[in-house]
XYZ file of C-alpha atoms in Angstrom:
556
model
C 90.765 73.648 125.644
C 88.766 75.883 123.303
C 88.874 78.723 125.835
C 92.670 78.421 126.108
C 93.045 78.405 122.323
C 90.759 81.411 122.000
C 92.713 83.262 124.711
C 96.010 82.577 122.916
C 94.579 83.891 119.636
C 93.290 87.073 121.293
C 96.616 87.746 123.025
C 98.529 87.077 119.785
C 96.278 89.475 117.885
C 96.659 92.208 120.501
C 100.455 91.866 120.553
C 100.717 91.958 116.770
C 98.351 94.921 116.631
C 100.413 96.861 119.173
C 103.611 95.980 117.294
C 102.081 97.220 114.051
C 101.065 100.524 115.596
C 104.520 100.927 117.141
C 106.215 100.184 113.829
C 104.081 102.596 111.864
C 104.308 105.420 114.385
C 107.852 105.027 115.737
C 108.935 108.377 114.357
C 106.084 110.034 116.263
C 107.404 108.595 119.540
C 110.634 110.600 119.214
C 110.246 114.195 120.386
C 113.548 115.890 119.677
C 115.036 119.139 120.933
C 117.903 120.616 118.881
C 119.834 123.409 120.619
C 122.512 125.522 118.962
C 125.122 128.162 119.802
C 126.458 130.082 116.802
C 128.651 133.026 115.870
C 126.695 134.310 112.874
C 123.998 133.427 110.347
C 126.452 131.531 108.140
C 126.702 128.890 110.881
C 123.004 128.064 110.420
C 124.066 125.772 107.566
C 125.317 123.287 110.148
C 122.069 123.506 112.093
C 120.109 122.873 108.886
C 122.185 119.755 108.162
C 121.494 118.464 111.665
C 117.786 119.177 111.133
C 117.902 117.221 107.851
C 119.574 114.219 109.508
C 117.199 114.141 112.475
C 114.190 114.447 110.143
C 114.616 110.817 109.086
C 113.726 109.668 112.596
C 110.999 112.050 113.707
C 108.385 114.495 112.496
C 108.388 116.187 115.885
C 111.463 118.353 116.452
C 112.009 121.766 117.992
C 115.022 123.934 117.140
C 116.115 126.725 119.492
C 119.198 128.772 120.349
C 120.892 128.259 123.705
C 119.297 131.542 124.851
C 115.791 130.173 124.318
C 115.931 127.216 126.675
C 113.233 128.732 128.922
C 110.833 128.936 125.963
C 110.262 125.170 125.814
C 108.716 122.638 128.166
C 111.759 120.547 128.931
C 109.665 117.548 129.967
C 108.239 117.125 126.447
C 111.353 115.671 124.807
C 112.822 112.200 124.448
C 116.152 113.165 122.800
C 118.459 116.203 122.883
C 121.109 117.291 120.374
C 123.341 120.288 121.075
C 125.672 121.771 118.460
C 128.221 124.301 119.677
C 129.335 126.459 116.766
C 130.685 129.102 119.132
C 132.853 128.856 122.204
C 130.904 130.532 124.977
C 129.880 130.191 128.588
C 126.528 128.454 128.598
C 123.674 129.320 130.949
C 123.687 127.149 134.093
C 120.038 126.186 133.513
C 120.929 124.790 130.079
C 123.843 122.811 131.485
C 121.686 121.434 134.311
C 118.937 120.452 131.898
C 121.305 118.436 129.700
C 123.239 116.963 132.627
C 120.054 115.686 134.293
C 118.167 114.726 131.130
C 116.850 111.169 131.347
C 117.350 110.205 127.725
C 119.908 110.134 124.888
C 122.046 113.274 124.410
C 124.275 114.063 121.414
C 126.791 116.930 121.743
C 128.692 118.343 118.766
C 131.900 120.413 118.753
C 132.399 123.241 121.268
C 131.627 123.607 124.993
C 131.803 119.917 125.925
C 134.061 120.718 128.897
C 131.175 122.556 130.627
C 129.208 119.310 130.997
C 131.392 117.922 133.774
C 129.033 115.195 135.016
C 127.316 113.469 132.120
C 130.348 113.858 129.855
C 133.016 113.329 132.495
C 134.430 110.556 130.281
C 135.507 113.183 127.695
C 138.719 115.194 128.103
C 139.818 117.714 125.473
C 143.406 118.559 124.650
C 143.748 121.213 121.970
C 142.856 120.830 118.293
C 144.179 119.219 115.129
C 143.483 119.033 111.387
C 141.789 115.868 110.154
C 142.134 114.835 106.493
C 140.085 111.624 106.430
C 137.689 109.699 108.641
C 137.230 105.994 109.281
C 134.143 104.241 110.622
C 135.067 101.582 113.157
C 131.801 99.720 112.463
C 132.402 98.926 108.781
C 136.055 99.912 108.332
C 135.156 102.389 105.571
C 137.672 105.230 105.267
C 136.728 108.392 103.406
C 138.846 111.385 102.487
C 137.578 114.842 103.398
C 137.335 117.412 100.601
C 139.365 119.735 102.810
C 141.198 119.525 106.112
C 138.789 120.053 109.011
C 139.477 121.280 112.513
C 138.750 118.706 115.213
C 139.097 118.689 118.980
C 141.707 116.244 120.331
C 140.025 113.830 122.732
C 141.337 111.736 125.559
C 139.329 109.192 127.517
C 140.352 106.606 130.119
C 136.878 105.177 130.671
C 136.821 101.539 129.567
C 133.115 101.784 128.753
C 133.694 104.523 126.175
C 133.416 103.373 122.562
C 135.214 105.040 119.663
C 132.806 105.013 116.731
C 134.808 107.083 114.234
C 138.502 107.939 113.954
C 140.088 110.852 112.132
C 143.429 110.615 110.336
C 145.958 113.395 110.884
C 149.513 113.832 109.609
C 150.839 112.081 112.694
C 148.274 109.355 113.336
C 144.663 108.774 114.363
C 142.418 110.574 116.833
C 138.884 109.774 118.077
C 136.251 111.882 116.309
C 132.985 110.353 117.508
C 132.702 108.607 120.860
C 129.879 107.192 122.939
C 129.152 105.960 126.435
C 125.707 104.625 127.295
C 123.194 107.242 126.071
C 125.760 110.030 125.616
C 127.443 110.813 122.283
C 130.083 113.384 121.379
C 131.286 114.496 117.934
C 134.568 116.439 118.088
C 134.315 118.220 114.735
C 132.418 121.307 113.622
C 131.473 120.817 109.977
C 128.694 118.330 109.213
C 129.158 118.511 105.455
C 129.657 115.060 103.990
C 131.098 112.597 104.590
C 130.763 113.620 108.266
C 127.008 114.131 107.897
C 126.597 110.648 106.459
C 128.504 109.164 109.396
C 126.453 111.130 111.928
C 123.289 110.035 110.131
C 124.323 106.393 110.477
C 125.102 106.894 114.178
C 121.631 108.339 114.739
C 120.129 104.894 114.104
C 121.700 103.763 117.390
C 120.964 107.106 119.074
C 117.245 106.702 118.281
C 117.337 102.929 118.752
C 116.100 102.414 115.184
C 116.895 99.590 112.775
C 117.619 99.515 109.057
C 113.941 99.069 108.232
C 113.644 100.354 104.675
C 116.640 98.775 102.961
C 118.252 100.202 99.833
C 116.340 102.385 97.405
C 117.369 103.125 93.816
C 115.915 105.927 91.776
C 116.451 107.459 88.364
C 115.314 110.925 87.392
C 115.267 112.072 83.767
C 116.197 115.734 83.971
C 115.256 118.990 82.192
C 112.481 117.771 79.885
C 110.884 120.844 78.272
C 108.940 121.723 75.085
C 112.123 121.767 72.961
C 113.372 118.374 74.155
C 114.291 115.959 71.363
C 111.278 113.646 71.341
C 112.922 110.726 69.513
C 115.609 110.231 72.159
C 113.084 110.562 74.956
C 110.815 107.907 73.406
C 113.734 105.491 72.999
C 114.574 105.891 76.677
C 110.927 105.438 77.670
C 110.621 102.190 75.710
C 113.887 100.852 77.147
C 112.849 101.564 80.751
C 109.444 99.996 80.109
C 111.078 96.827 78.763
C 113.424 96.750 81.756
C 110.420 97.184 84.086
C 112.163 100.052 85.879
C 110.052 102.840 87.413
C 111.525 106.341 87.141
C 110.814 110.056 87.416
C 110.635 112.691 84.683
C 111.529 116.264 85.701
C 109.354 118.398 83.419
C 109.685 122.139 82.764
C 106.346 123.273 81.256
C 107.711 126.356 79.472
C 110.782 126.879 77.295
C 111.968 130.499 77.052
C 114.199 131.661 74.220
C 117.114 133.490 75.926
C 117.431 136.071 73.112
C 113.839 136.861 72.168
C 112.190 135.762 75.454
C 109.507 134.119 73.341
C 107.851 131.292 75.235
C 107.057 127.797 74.000
C 104.478 125.880 76.058
C 103.487 122.223 76.098
C 100.548 123.039 73.816
C 103.146 123.906 71.190
C 104.796 120.473 71.538
C 102.070 117.821 71.012
C 104.568 115.045 70.178
C 106.369 115.627 73.467
C 103.073 115.551 75.365
C 102.240 112.229 73.704
C 105.575 110.720 74.810
C 105.190 112.076 78.345
C 101.754 110.468 78.595
C 103.261 107.216 77.368
C 105.929 107.491 80.071
C 103.340 108.278 82.740
C 101.367 105.170 81.741
C 104.431 102.909 81.626
C 106.485 103.391 84.782
C 107.260 107.112 84.698
C 106.151 109.643 87.308
C 106.032 113.335 86.464
C 107.689 115.844 88.779
C 107.569 119.594 88.258
C 111.061 121.025 87.750
C 110.216 124.705 87.989
C 108.009 126.548 85.520
C 110.582 128.153 83.187
C 113.886 127.016 84.755
C 115.297 130.485 84.112
C 115.005 133.978 85.541
C 116.947 136.611 83.627
C 118.397 136.023 80.137
C 119.564 132.443 80.523
C 118.208 129.504 78.553
C 115.601 127.161 79.983
C 117.356 124.238 81.654
C 120.543 126.257 82.202
C 119.305 129.208 84.222
C 118.064 129.496 87.783
C 114.428 130.285 88.544
C 114.049 130.691 92.300
C 117.387 132.322 93.084
C 118.996 135.490 91.662
C 122.356 133.921 90.870
C 123.871 137.192 89.598
C 123.333 138.830 92.994
C 123.469 135.519 94.907
C 120.312 136.278 96.819
C 116.597 135.387 96.764
C 114.384 136.717 93.942
C 113.688 140.302 95.044
C 112.426 142.003 91.895
C 111.243 141.422 88.341
C 114.063 140.363 86.025
C 113.765 143.628 84.055
C 113.924 145.907 87.084
C 117.104 147.559 88.272
C 118.870 145.572 90.982
C 119.018 147.464 94.254
C 121.346 146.794 97.185
C 121.599 148.216 100.684
C 123.948 150.939 99.413
C 121.137 152.374 97.261
C 119.094 153.441 100.317
C 119.540 156.502 102.508
C 118.359 154.878 105.713
C 118.088 151.522 107.415
C 114.301 151.923 107.556
C 114.046 152.501 103.803
C 116.091 149.377 103.114
C 114.009 147.373 105.594
C 110.812 148.411 103.799
C 112.359 147.386 100.471
C 113.286 143.948 101.857
C 109.751 143.423 103.170
C 108.303 144.405 99.800
C 110.789 142.103 98.060
C 109.820 139.144 100.241
C 106.211 139.690 99.229
C 107.288 139.807 95.569
C 109.209 136.551 95.948
C 106.261 134.810 97.599
C 103.858 135.931 94.854
C 106.379 135.031 92.144
C 106.844 131.482 93.439
C 103.129 131.038 94.103
C 102.312 132.113 90.551
C 104.828 129.763 88.909
C 103.748 126.771 90.995
C 100.084 127.332 90.173
C 100.726 127.847 86.473
C 103.101 124.917 86.206
C 100.741 122.380 87.760
C 97.710 123.762 85.909
C 99.434 123.586 82.516
C 100.707 120.057 83.117
C 97.250 118.873 84.198
C 95.687 120.488 81.112
C 97.658 117.924 79.093
C 96.741 115.051 81.447
C 100.208 115.061 83.001
C 100.019 114.798 86.778
C 103.054 115.973 88.798
C 103.576 114.174 92.106
C 106.584 116.079 93.467
C 108.697 119.215 93.014
C 112.372 119.876 92.298
C 113.826 123.402 92.272
C 116.108 124.213 89.305
C 119.754 123.700 90.323
C 118.429 122.849 93.808
C 118.445 126.602 94.503
C 115.654 128.125 96.570
C 115.349 130.411 99.585
C 113.994 129.313 102.938
C 110.837 131.299 102.190
C 110.615 129.426 98.896
C 110.469 126.062 100.655
C 107.722 127.401 102.890
C 105.630 128.477 99.881
C 106.309 125.209 98.016
C 105.217 123.152 101.027
C 101.762 124.705 100.738
C 101.369 122.923 97.381
C 103.592 119.797 97.415
C 104.165 117.099 100.035
C 107.202 115.610 98.256
C 110.465 117.268 97.258
C 113.101 115.542 95.109
C 116.857 116.186 94.898
C 119.071 118.212 97.226
C 118.409 121.199 99.476
C 119.839 124.693 99.683
C 120.702 125.180 103.355
C 121.559 128.892 103.445
C 119.790 132.138 102.648
C 123.180 133.809 102.116
C 124.331 131.845 99.050
C 123.100 129.154 96.675
C 126.501 127.437 96.906
C 125.441 125.478 99.951
C 123.358 122.463 98.993
C 123.122 119.246 100.963
C 121.475 115.839 100.762
C 121.518 112.997 103.282
C 121.672 109.349 102.273
C 118.115 108.638 103.423
C 114.726 110.227 102.952
C 113.798 112.783 105.560
C 111.209 115.322 106.640
C 113.240 118.139 108.224
C 111.711 120.921 110.237
C 112.541 123.631 107.715
C 110.768 121.878 104.820
C 107.465 122.606 106.583
C 106.040 119.111 106.119
C 107.586 118.141 102.769
C 109.344 114.801 102.504
C 112.769 114.848 100.803
C 113.724 112.025 98.438
C 117.470 112.699 98.116
C 119.699 112.479 95.040
C 123.004 111.040 96.195
C 125.377 109.902 93.420
C 125.145 112.669 90.813
C 124.803 112.499 87.030
C 126.601 111.909 83.745
C 128.173 115.170 82.597
C 128.427 115.473 78.809
C 132.211 115.619 78.477
C 133.255 113.877 81.692
C 134.751 110.471 80.889
C 135.038 109.646 84.596
C 131.441 110.506 85.489
C 130.152 106.932 85.483
C 133.114 105.655 87.492
C 132.563 108.423 90.034
C 128.891 107.474 90.375
C 129.792 103.808 90.813
C 132.417 104.701 93.427
C 129.874 106.659 95.459
C 127.315 103.867 95.155
C 129.895 101.410 96.459
C 130.697 103.645 99.467
C 127.037 104.148 100.312
C 126.075 100.513 99.881
C 126.553 99.666 103.571
C 124.589 102.587 105.020
C 121.146 102.090 106.568
C 117.935 103.045 104.691
C 120.197 104.352 101.933
C 119.102 105.999 98.703
C 121.403 105.327 95.756
C 119.915 107.792 93.354
C 120.947 109.612 90.188
C 119.660 111.827 87.419
C 120.258 111.731 83.681
C 119.801 114.183 80.802
C 117.884 112.521 77.930
C 119.761 114.530 75.273
C 122.764 112.282 75.984
C 120.875 109.419 74.350
C 120.033 105.847 75.282
C 123.434 104.124 75.266
C 124.964 106.092 78.131
C 121.814 105.574 80.153
C 122.098 101.817 79.639
C 125.551 101.958 81.232
C 124.129 103.726 84.287
C 121.247 101.267 84.622
C 123.529 98.246 84.269
C 125.713 99.491 87.121
C 122.778 100.295 89.386
C 121.198 96.907 88.705
C 124.255 95.169 90.209
C 123.625 96.658 93.668
C 122.367 93.776 95.822
C 119.073 93.810 97.734
C 117.972 97.162 96.321
C 114.518 98.208 95.109
C 113.593 100.818 92.517
C 111.483 103.709 93.780
C 108.046 104.002 92.181
C 106.778 107.458 93.101
C 103.181 106.555 92.237
C 103.173 103.902 94.956
C 103.955 106.498 97.594
C 101.525 108.853 99.256
C 101.954 112.215 97.494
C 99.681 115.230 97.323
C 99.832 118.259 95.057
C 97.347 121.088 95.431
C 97.045 124.394 93.563
C 94.130 126.613 92.587
C 91.475 124.416 90.990
C 93.534 121.198 91.052
C 94.249 118.474 93.625
C 96.392 115.425 92.768
C 96.812 112.471 95.117
C 98.820 109.292 94.538
C 98.961 106.104 96.582
C 99.547 102.399 95.860
C 100.189 103.065 92.178
C 97.015 105.049 91.489
C 96.700 108.756 90.724
C 93.477 110.577 91.583
C 92.797 114.034 90.200
C 90.129 116.438 91.415
C 89.882 119.591 89.332
C 87.526 122.325 88.271
C 86.164 122.112 84.670
C 88.489 124.939 83.615
C 91.168 125.188 86.303
C 93.084 127.954 84.506
C 92.963 130.446 81.641
C 95.576 128.264 79.934
C 93.234 125.246 79.977
C 90.253 127.330 78.846
C 92.110 128.823 75.885
C 93.667 125.479 74.965
C 90.298 123.708 75.091
C 88.546 126.382 73.026
C 91.267 126.272 70.384
C 91.138 122.476 70.283
C 87.368 122.504 69.885
C 87.609 125.053 67.123
C 89.956 122.679 65.314
C 87.821 119.621 66.053
C 84.488 121.184 65.109
C 85.408 124.260 63.109
C 87.214 122.551 60.232
C 84.532 119.849 59.632
C 81.818 122.480 59.922
C 83.619 124.700 57.419
C 83.949 121.792 54.999
C 80.264 120.982 55.440
C 79.269 124.578 54.731
C 81.470 124.633 51.625
C 79.925 121.369 50.386
C 76.431 122.712 50.957
C 77.309 125.914 49.111
C 78.650 123.953 46.157
C 75.518 121.781 46.083
C 73.304 124.850 46.323
C 75.203 126.636 43.555
C 75.112 123.586 41.254
C 71.399 123.159 41.866
C 70.812 126.804 41.148
C 72.735 126.586 37.864
C 70.700 123.521 36.783
C 67.464 125.378 37.473
C 68.532 128.088 35.086
C-alpha cells in the first residue's frame, strides 16, 4: 500500500512539474513565421502591427518578404501568418509551403485565391466599403474611424465559421472566417479596432487561454524640475491611502524654450523629496526622455527623439541647418550624409539615455522602464533603447516615414522590432485640460475593452490638473470587475547604462553602481559635501578667530 501511495505521489509531482514548465514556457513553444507582400515602405506599418499582435504569444518570430522564403528553414515553424498588401503572383514554392504546412495558417487580405487547396472554402467576389465591424463571439459592434476596403467573401462550406462581420451600406459581409486551422481576414488595414479583433482571434489561433486577466495601470505624466510640487504630493498621498500602485514618468531636465537654460533635478530638491516619497509608497519611476524637447519647444511639449518639423528621425544638432536630398549633388553624397546622420542619432539617443538614468540614480530615483516623448521614436531608436531597458511603456511608432503612426495593442507584448523590450500598452488615453468629454471617452473605451483577453485598461494623467480630476478617473477604473493594478516593481525589469545597473523583481529594487557613475553625480556630491562640511568648518574657523582675537586683546 505504501509503494502504491508513493508511486501516486511521484506521478502527481511529475505531472504538475511538467504542467508548470509548459505554462511558464508556452510562448517559447510557438515558433512563428510572418510573411508579407507589399507595394512600398509605407505598407510596413501593417506588418509592424501584426508583429506587435503576435508578440504577445511568442518571443520567437521571423519576419520575411515573400521573396525570401528560401532563406528560412521551413521545418522550424509551428504557425504561419501571411499578409498580402499587394496583389501579385506568388512564387509556387511559397504557395506549396503554405498549402502543405501542418499547422495553423492565418492569411490577411490579398492573394487568397492562389491558395486553392487549403483555402478552397473561401471564394472572393469583388470588394466593398465597411463602416463598422461586429464580433460574433461577444456581439460587440465598433465603428471604424474611416470606411475601409474589404474583400467580399462567399463560402458554402458548413464547417466554415464567421468570426467577424462588417457592416456596409446594404447589409453585412463576413470579414474574418475560419475552418479548422485556417483563418482568413478580408481587410487590409489592421489599425484598431481591427487589430484588437485580430489580437483576440490569435488566442484561438495559438490555442492560448485568457491567463493573465485584466490589468489596470495609471501613469503620472511629464514630471520635471518645474512641476508644481504641492499638487504632486497631494496626488501621492491620495494614491498611497487608496493603496494603488502607479508609475511616474520623469523628465530629468527642464529646458527654457527662450533662453535654453537648463534646470536639473539638483535644482529642485523639494521635487526630489516628493519623488522619493512616491517611490517608497507605491510609485515606480520611468524615464520619459531626458529633456522632452529638441529644438525650441518647451519641456513636456516638444519632441526629443523625432524631428517633428521635418517629420523624420533626428539627423543633426538642433542648431545646424536642416538638409534634405535636394541639397546634394549626387545620390552618393546624400547616402553618405544619411549614414553620418544615423550615427549622430545613435550617439544622441545613447547620450540622453545614459545621462537620464545617471542623473535620476544620483538622487536615489531608480527608473524601471522607458517611455519616448509623444511616443515618437525611429526604428533605430528602439534598437538603441533596447540595449539599456527591458521594459517600454505607452504606445509605439510603427513607421520611419512619419511620427503620425502610433499603435498599441490591448495586451502586453514583446514584438520582434522592439529587440527584446516588453511593451506595457496605454489603451484608454488621458484627461485633456479643456475636454469635458475626456473622462466619458475613457470610460467608453474601458467598457469596450472589458471583454477582451489579457487586456490592459491603462491611462495617463498630468499632475498639473490637480487631485480632484484624478479622483474621478480612479473611481471609474475601480469599478471594472476582476481587474488588478499593475505594480511595476513586482515585475522583472532591468535598466543598464554606463556605471549603473538597476534590477527589479517581486517588489524589490537592486542597484549596482560605480562610486561616481557620472560627472553629474561627482559634481553634485562635491557641492553637497562642501555645503555639509564647508559651512560648519567656516563657522568653526570664525569662532576660533574670535576667541584668539579676544584672548590677544586681554593679554594686552
